[in-house]
CSV table of C-alpha atoms in Angstrom, one decimal:
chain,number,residue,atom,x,y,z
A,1,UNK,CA,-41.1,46.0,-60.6
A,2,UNK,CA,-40.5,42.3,-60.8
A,3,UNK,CA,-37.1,42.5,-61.7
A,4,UNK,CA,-36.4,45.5,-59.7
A,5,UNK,CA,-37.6,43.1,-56.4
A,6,UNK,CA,-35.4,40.5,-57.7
A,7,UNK,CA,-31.8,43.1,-57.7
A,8,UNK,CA,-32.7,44.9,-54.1
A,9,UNK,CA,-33.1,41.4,-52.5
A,10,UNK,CA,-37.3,41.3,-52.7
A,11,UNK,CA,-37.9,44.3,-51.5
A,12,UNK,CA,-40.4,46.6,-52.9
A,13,UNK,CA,-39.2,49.8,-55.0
A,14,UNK,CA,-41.2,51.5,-51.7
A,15,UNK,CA,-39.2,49.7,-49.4
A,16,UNK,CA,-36.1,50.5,-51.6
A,17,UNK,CA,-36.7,54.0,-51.5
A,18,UNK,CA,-36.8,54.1,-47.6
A,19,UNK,CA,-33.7,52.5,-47.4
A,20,UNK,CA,-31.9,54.8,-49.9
A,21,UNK,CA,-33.1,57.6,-47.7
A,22,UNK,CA,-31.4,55.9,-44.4
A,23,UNK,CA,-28.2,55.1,-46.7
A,24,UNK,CA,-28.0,59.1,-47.0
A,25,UNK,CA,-27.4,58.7,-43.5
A,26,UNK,CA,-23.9,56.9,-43.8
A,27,UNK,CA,-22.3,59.8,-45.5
A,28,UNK,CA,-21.3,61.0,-42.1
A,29,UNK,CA,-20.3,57.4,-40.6
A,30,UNK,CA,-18.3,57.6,-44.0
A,31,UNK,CA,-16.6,60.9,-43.6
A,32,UNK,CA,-15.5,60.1,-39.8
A,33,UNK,CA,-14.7,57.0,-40.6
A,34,UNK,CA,-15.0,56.3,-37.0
A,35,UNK,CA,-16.3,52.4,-35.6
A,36,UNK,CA,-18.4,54.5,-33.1
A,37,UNK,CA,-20.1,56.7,-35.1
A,38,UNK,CA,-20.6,53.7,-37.5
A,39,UNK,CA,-22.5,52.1,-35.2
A,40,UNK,CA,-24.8,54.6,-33.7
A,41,UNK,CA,-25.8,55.2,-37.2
A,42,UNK,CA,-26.7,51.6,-37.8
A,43,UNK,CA,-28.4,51.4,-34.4
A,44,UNK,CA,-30.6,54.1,-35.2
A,45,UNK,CA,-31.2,52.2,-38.8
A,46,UNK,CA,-32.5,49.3,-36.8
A,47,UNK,CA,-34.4,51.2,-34.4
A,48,UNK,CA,-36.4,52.9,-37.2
A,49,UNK,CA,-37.1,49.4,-39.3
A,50,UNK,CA,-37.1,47.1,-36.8
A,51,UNK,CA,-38.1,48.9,-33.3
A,52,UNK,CA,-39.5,45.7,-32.1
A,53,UNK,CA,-35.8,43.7,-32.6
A,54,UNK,CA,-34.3,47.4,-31.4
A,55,UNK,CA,-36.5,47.1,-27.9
A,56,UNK,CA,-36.0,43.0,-27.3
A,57,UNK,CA,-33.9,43.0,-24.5
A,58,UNK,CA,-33.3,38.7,-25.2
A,59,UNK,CA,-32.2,40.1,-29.0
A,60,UNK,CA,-29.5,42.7,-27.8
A,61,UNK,CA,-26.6,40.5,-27.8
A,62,UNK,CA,-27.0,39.1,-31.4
A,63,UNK,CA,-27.6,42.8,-32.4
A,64,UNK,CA,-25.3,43.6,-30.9
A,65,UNK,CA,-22.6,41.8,-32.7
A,66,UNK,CA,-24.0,42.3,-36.1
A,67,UNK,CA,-24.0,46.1,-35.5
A,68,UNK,CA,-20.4,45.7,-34.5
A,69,UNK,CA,-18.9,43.4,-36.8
A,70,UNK,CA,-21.1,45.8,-39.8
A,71,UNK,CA,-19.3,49.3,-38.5
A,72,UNK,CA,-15.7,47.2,-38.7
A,73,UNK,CA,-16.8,46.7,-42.4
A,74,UNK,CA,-18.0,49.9,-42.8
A,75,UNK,CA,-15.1,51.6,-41.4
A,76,UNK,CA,-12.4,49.3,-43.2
A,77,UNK,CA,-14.0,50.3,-46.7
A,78,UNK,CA,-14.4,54.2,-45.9
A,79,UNK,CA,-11.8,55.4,-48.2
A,80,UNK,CA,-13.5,53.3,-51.3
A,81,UNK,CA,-17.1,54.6,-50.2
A,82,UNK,CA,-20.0,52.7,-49.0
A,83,UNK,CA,-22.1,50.9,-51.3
A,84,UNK,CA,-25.3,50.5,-51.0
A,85,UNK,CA,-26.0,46.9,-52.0
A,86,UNK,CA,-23.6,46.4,-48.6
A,87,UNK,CA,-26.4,48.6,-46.7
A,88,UNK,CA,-28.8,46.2,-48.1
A,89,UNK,CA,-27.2,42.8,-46.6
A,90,UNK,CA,-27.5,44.5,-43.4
A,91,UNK,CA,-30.7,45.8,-43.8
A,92,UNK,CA,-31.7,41.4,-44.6
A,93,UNK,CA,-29.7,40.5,-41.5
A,94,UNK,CA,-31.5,42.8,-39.1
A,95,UNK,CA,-34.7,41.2,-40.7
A,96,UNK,CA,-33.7,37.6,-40.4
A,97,UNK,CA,-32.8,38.5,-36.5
A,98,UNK,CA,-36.3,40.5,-36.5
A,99,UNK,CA,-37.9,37.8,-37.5
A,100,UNK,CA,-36.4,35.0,-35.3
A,101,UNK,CA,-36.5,36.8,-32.3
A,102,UNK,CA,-40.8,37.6,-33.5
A,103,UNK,CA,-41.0,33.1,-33.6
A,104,UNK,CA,-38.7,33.0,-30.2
A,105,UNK,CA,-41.0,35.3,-28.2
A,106,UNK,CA,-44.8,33.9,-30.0
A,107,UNK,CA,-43.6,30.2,-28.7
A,108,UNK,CA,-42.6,31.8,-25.4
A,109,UNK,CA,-45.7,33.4,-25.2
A,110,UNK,CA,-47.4,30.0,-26.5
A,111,UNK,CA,-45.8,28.1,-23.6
A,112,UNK,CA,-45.8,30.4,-21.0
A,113,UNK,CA,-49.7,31.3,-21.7
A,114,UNK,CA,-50.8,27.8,-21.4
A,115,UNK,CA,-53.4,28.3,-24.2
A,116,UNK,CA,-54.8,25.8,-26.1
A,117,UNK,CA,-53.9,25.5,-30.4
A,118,UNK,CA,-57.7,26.5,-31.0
A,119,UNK,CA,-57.6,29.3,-28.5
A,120,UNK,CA,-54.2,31.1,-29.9
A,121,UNK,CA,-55.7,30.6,-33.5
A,122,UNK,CA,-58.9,32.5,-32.3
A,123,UNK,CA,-56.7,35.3,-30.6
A,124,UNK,CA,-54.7,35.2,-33.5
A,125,UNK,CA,-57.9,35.7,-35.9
A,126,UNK,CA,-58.7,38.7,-33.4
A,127,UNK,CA,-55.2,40.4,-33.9
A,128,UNK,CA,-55.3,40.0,-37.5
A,129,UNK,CA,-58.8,41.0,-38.2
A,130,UNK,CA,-58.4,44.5,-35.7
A,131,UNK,CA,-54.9,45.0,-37.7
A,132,UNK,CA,-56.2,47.4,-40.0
A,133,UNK,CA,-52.8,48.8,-41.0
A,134,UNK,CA,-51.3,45.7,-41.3
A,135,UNK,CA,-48.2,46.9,-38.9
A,136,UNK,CA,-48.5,43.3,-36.9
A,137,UNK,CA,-49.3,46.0,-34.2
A,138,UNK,CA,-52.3,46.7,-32.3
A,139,UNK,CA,-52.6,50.2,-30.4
A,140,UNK,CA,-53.8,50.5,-26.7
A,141,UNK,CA,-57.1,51.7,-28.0
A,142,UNK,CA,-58.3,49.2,-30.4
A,143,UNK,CA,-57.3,46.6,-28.0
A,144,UNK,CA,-59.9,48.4,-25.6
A,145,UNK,CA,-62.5,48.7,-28.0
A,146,UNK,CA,-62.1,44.5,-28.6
A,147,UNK,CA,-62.6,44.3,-25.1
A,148,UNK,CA,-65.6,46.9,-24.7
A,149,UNK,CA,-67.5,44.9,-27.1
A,150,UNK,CA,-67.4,41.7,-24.4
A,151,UNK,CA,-67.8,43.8,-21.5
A,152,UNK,CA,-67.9,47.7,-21.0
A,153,UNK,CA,-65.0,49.4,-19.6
A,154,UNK,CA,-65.1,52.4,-17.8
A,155,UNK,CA,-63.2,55.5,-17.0
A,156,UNK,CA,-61.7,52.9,-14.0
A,157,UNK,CA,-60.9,49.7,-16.0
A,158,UNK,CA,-59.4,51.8,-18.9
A,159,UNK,CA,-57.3,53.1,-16.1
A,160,UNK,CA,-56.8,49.8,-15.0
A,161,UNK,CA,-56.0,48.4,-17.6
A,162,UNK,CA,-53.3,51.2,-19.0
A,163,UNK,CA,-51.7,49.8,-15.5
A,164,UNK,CA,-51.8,46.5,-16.8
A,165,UNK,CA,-50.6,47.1,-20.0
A,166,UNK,CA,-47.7,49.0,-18.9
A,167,UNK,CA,-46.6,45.8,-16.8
A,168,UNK,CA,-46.6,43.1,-19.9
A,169,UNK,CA,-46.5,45.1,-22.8
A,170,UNK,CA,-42.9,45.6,-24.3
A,171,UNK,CA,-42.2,49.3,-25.6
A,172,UNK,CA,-41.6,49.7,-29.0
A,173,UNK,CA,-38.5,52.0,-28.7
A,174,UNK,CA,-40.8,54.9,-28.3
A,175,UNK,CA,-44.3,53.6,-28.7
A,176,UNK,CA,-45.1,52.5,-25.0
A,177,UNK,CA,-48.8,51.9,-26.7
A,178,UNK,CA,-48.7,49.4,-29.2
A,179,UNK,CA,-48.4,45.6,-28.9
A,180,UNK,CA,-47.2,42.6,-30.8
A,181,UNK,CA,-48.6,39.6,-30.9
A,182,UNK,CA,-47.2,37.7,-28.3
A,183,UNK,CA,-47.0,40.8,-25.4
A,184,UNK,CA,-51.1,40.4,-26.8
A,185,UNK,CA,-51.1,37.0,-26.0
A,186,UNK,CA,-49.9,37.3,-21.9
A,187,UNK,CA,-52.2,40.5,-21.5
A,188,UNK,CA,-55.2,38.4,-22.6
A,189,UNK,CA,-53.8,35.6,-20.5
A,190,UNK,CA,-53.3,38.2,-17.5
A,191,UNK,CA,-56.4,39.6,-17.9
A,192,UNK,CA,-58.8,36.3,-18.3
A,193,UNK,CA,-56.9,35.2,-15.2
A,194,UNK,CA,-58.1,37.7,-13.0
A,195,UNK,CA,-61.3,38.1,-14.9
A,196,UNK,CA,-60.7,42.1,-15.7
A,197,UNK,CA,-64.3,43.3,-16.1
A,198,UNK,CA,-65.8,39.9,-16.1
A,199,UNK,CA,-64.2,38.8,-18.9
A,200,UNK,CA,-63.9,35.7,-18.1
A,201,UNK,CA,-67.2,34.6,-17.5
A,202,UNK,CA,-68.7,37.0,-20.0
A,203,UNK,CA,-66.9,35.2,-22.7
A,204,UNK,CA,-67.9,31.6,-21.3
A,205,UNK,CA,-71.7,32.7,-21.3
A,206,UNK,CA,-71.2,33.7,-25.0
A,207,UNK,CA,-69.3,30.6,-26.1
């Protein structure tokens, strides 16, 4: 397994195996040979690994130009085929960008949230803890369940607060109902700042 990590660039023999089953997918990039069809195929490669990166509207012209300049590559080496240890440097690239655009938008969120060190460690211990799936996601109703245990939401706040969500919450590509992070970060700062169903001073008679 070990070694096998080592050859496909750390990545898992799992992980290998789902990109083997996208690279299937450049068969017909390959036959057409075509810069535009190239492209939509890698776009939709990105949007199925990387939905977050795929939906960042601040990321778009970095992907942009890797999609690009990948298709030109792709499309210059159809007649000798596609390999896949090619597919697999662009499959690291999109998660380099993922993962600087992820840092970009948590310091962002940091600054623009105005939380303290203590209190983006304690949201962060939140987010982690209610991850059971380890996706890095949280869906709209575990988030209300957190928030039900400081302060019971009704038929009206959950309504309210889909409302809310759907004003800070990025969608990922087409999840409109799971958040990252930092979109976590600005609704807890959104919804402490208008004290949504008393949390606010719920949560300072319990601290």
């Amino acid at each position: 397994v070990r070694v096998s990590s080592r050859v496909h660039g750390g990545y898992s023999p799992r992980q290998v195996r789902e990109f083997h089953r996208l690279f299937d997918g450049s068969r017909a990039a390959e036959s057409s040979g075509c810069q535009q069809s190239s492209q939509s195929w890698l776009r939709a490669v990105c949007e199925e690994c990387f939905p977050r990166l795929a939906s960042s509207p601040c990321a778009q012209p970095q992907l942009e130009q890797l999609i690009a300049g990948t298709a030109k590559v792709l499309c210059a080496g159809a007649a000798a085929g596609i390999d896949f240890k090619d597919f697999l440097v662009f499959v690291r690239e999109l998660d380099h960008l993922s993962r600087q655009n992820m840092l970009s938008k948590e310091q962002k969120a940091v600054e623009l949230s105005q939380f303290t060190p203590k209190q983006i460690k304690a949201f962060r211990e939140i987010f982690i803890e209610a991850d059971d799936a380890g996706s890095s996601l949280l869906p709209f109703d575990k988030v209300g369940r957190l928030l039900h245990r400081i302060s019971p939401l009704g038929d009206a706040l959950v309504q309210e607060l889909r409302e809310v969500w759907q004003s800070i919450v990025t969608p990922l590509g087409h999840d409109l109902w799971s958040t990252d992070f930092p979109d976590f970060v600005m609704l807890m700062k959104h919804l402490l700042d208008v004290d949504f169903a008393s949390l606010r001073s719920r949560s300072a008679q319990d601290s």
